[in-house]
Coordinates of C-alpha atoms in Angstrom, one line a residue:
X1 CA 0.0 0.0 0.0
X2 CA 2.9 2.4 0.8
X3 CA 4.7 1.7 -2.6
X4 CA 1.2 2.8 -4.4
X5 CA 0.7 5.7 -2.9
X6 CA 4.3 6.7 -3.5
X7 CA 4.2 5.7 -7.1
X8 CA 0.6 7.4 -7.1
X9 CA 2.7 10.5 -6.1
X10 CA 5.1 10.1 -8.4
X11 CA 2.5 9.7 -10.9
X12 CA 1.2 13.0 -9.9
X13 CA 3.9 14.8 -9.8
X14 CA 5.1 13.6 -13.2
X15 CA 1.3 14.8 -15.0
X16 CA 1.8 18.5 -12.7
X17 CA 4.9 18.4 -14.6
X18 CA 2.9 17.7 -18.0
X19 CA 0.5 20.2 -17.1
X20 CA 3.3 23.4 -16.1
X21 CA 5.2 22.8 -19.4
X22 CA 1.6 22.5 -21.6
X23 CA 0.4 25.7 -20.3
X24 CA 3.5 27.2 -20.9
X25 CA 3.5 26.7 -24.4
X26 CA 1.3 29.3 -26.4
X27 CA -0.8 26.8 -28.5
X28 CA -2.2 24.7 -25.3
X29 CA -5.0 26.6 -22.8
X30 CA -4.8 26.2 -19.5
X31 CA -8.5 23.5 -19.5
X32 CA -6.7 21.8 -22.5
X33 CA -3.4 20.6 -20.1
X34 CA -5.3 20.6 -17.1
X35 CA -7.3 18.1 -18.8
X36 CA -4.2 16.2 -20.6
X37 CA -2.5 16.0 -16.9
X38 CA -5.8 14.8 -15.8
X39 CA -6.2 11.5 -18.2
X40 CA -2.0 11.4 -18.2
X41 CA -2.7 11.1 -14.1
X42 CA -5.7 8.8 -14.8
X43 CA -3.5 5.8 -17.2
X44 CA -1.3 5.8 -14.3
X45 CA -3.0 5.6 -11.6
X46 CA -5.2 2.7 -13.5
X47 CA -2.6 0.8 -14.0
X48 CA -0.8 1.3 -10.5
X49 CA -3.4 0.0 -8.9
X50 CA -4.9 -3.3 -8.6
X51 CA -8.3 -4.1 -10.2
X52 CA -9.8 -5.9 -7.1
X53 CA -8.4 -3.4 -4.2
X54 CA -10.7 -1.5 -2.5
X55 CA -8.2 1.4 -2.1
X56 CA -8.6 4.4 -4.6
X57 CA -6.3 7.3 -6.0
X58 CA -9.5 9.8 -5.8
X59 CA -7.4 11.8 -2.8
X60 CA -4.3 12.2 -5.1
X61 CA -6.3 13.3 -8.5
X62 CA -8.0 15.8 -6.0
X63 CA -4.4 17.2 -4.6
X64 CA -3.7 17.1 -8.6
X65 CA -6.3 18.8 -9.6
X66 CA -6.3 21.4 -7.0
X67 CA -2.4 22.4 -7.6
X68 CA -2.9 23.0 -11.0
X69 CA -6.2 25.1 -10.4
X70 CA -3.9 27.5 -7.8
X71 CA -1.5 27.2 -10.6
X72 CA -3.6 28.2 -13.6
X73 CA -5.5 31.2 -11.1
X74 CA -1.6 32.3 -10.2
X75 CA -1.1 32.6 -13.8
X76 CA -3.4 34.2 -14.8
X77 CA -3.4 37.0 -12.3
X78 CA 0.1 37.3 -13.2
X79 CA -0.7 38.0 -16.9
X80 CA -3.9 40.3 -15.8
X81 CA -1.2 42.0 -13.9
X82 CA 1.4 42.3 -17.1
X83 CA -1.7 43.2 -19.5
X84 CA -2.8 46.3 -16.8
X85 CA 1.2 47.6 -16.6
X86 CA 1.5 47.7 -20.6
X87 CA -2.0 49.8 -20.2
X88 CA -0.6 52.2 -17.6
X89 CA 2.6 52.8 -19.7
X90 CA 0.4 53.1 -22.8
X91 CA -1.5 55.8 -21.5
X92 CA 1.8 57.5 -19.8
X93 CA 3.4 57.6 -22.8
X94 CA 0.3 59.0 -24.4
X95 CA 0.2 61.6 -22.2
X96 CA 3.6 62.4 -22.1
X97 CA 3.3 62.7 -26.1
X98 CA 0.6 65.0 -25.7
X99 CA 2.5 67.1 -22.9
X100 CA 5.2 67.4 -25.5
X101 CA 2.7 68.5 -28.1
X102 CA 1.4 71.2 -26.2
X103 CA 4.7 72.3 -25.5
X104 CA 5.8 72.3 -28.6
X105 CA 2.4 74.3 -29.5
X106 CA 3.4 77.4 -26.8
X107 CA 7.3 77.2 -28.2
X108 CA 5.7 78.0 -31.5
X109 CA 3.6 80.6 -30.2
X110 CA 6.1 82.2 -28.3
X111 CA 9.5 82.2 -30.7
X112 CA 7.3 81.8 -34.0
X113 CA 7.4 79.1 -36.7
X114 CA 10.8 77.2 -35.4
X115 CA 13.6 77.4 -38.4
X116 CA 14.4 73.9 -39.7
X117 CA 18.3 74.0 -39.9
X118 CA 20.4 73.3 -36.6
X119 CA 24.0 73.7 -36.8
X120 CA 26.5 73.7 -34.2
X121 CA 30.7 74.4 -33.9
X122 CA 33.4 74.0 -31.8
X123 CA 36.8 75.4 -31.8
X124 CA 39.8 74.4 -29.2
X125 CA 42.1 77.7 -29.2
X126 CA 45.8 76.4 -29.7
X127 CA 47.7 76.0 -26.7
X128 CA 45.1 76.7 -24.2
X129 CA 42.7 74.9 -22.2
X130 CA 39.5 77.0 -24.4
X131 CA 37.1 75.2 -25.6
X132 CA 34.9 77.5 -28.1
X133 CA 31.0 76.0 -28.9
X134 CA 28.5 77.7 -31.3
X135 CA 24.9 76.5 -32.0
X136 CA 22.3 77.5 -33.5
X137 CA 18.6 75.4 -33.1
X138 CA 14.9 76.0 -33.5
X139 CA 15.9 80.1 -34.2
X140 CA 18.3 80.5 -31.5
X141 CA 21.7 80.8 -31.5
X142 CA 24.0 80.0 -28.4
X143 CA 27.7 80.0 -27.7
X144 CA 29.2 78.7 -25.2
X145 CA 33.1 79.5 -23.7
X146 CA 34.7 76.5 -21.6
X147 CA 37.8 75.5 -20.0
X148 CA 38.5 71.9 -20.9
X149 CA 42.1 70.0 -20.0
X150 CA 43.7 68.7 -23.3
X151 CA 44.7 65.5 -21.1
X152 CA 46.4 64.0 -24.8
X153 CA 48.1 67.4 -25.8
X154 CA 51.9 66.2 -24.6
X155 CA 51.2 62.7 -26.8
X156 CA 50.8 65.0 -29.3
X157 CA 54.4 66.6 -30.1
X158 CA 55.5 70.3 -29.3
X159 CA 53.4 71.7 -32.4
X160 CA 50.4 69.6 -31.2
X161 CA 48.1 67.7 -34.1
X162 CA 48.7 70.3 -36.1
X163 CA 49.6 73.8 -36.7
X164 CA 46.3 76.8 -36.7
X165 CA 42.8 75.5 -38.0
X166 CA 42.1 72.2 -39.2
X167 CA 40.5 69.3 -38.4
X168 CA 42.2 68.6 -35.0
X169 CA 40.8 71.2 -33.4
X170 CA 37.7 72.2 -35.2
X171 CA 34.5 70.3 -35.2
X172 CA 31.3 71.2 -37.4
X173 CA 27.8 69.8 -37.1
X174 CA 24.5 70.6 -39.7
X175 CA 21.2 69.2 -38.7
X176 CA 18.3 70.0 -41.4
X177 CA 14.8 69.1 -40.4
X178 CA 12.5 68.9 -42.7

């Protein structure tokens, strides 16, 4: 008697198994491996068990069937739960887009029709530690003076990368938005 209702648990575990990786997979419902673990159980526990015993497996297809019902109600909270995040970010992004409309909207009719080009420059002046930016975006132009270490200048011999304005130590940007 104890060896059936070990092999009855065995049995059960084996078609809880069944049932986790069925219910996994996207083509399978939950009531379609519940009821696959179910007959898998069923086979089983047939066969474990003698025909003319008056001992049953009823209590272990209950346990069965009550661990994948937590099971399949746990999982499908947890997608409820996925499905209502994805909503709340929907509509926050929504919003957000909308926030930037309107923001867009009062830049507009503050500053006018926004230009399309956007342009920017930078200049290093030789043998210091300036740093000269210029930019220009949505009709305004900014420049900017900073003080930036040229941590590589010594690698770079005592006339530097090279001598005035070139590519070393100029940089040019052009955005056109259409």
């Amino acid at each position: 008697r104890g060896h059936a209702r070990r092999q009855l648990s065995i049995l059960r575990e084996q078609a809880l198994s069944s049932y986790k990786s069925a219910s996994k997979a996207s083509q399978a419902s939950d009531y379609e491996a519940m009821l696959a673990a179910d007959s898998q159980f069923l086979r089983g526990a047939e066969s474990a068990t003698r025909k003319s015993s008056t001992w049953t497996y009823d209590s272990e297809r209950s346990a069965l069937q009550s661990v994948m019902s937590d099971f399949a109600s746990t999982t499908k909270k947890l997608t409820e739960t996925q499905v209502q995040s994805s909503q709340q970010q929907s509509t926050a992004m929504q919003f957000l887009q909308h926030q930037q409309q309107m923001i867009q909207q009062l830049q507009q009719q503050l500053y006018g029709q926004s230009s399309p080009w956007n342009m920017g420059c930078a200049y290093r002046i030789p043998d210091t530690n300036f740093n000269l930016q210029g930019s220009y975006q949505q009709g305004r132009a900014n420049f900017q003076l900073s003080c930036v270490p040229d941590e590589y200048a010594p690698m770079l011999g005592p006339n530097g990368f090279s001598n005035g304005v070139g590519p070393g130590n100029l940089g040019l940007s052009l955005n056109l938005s259409i």
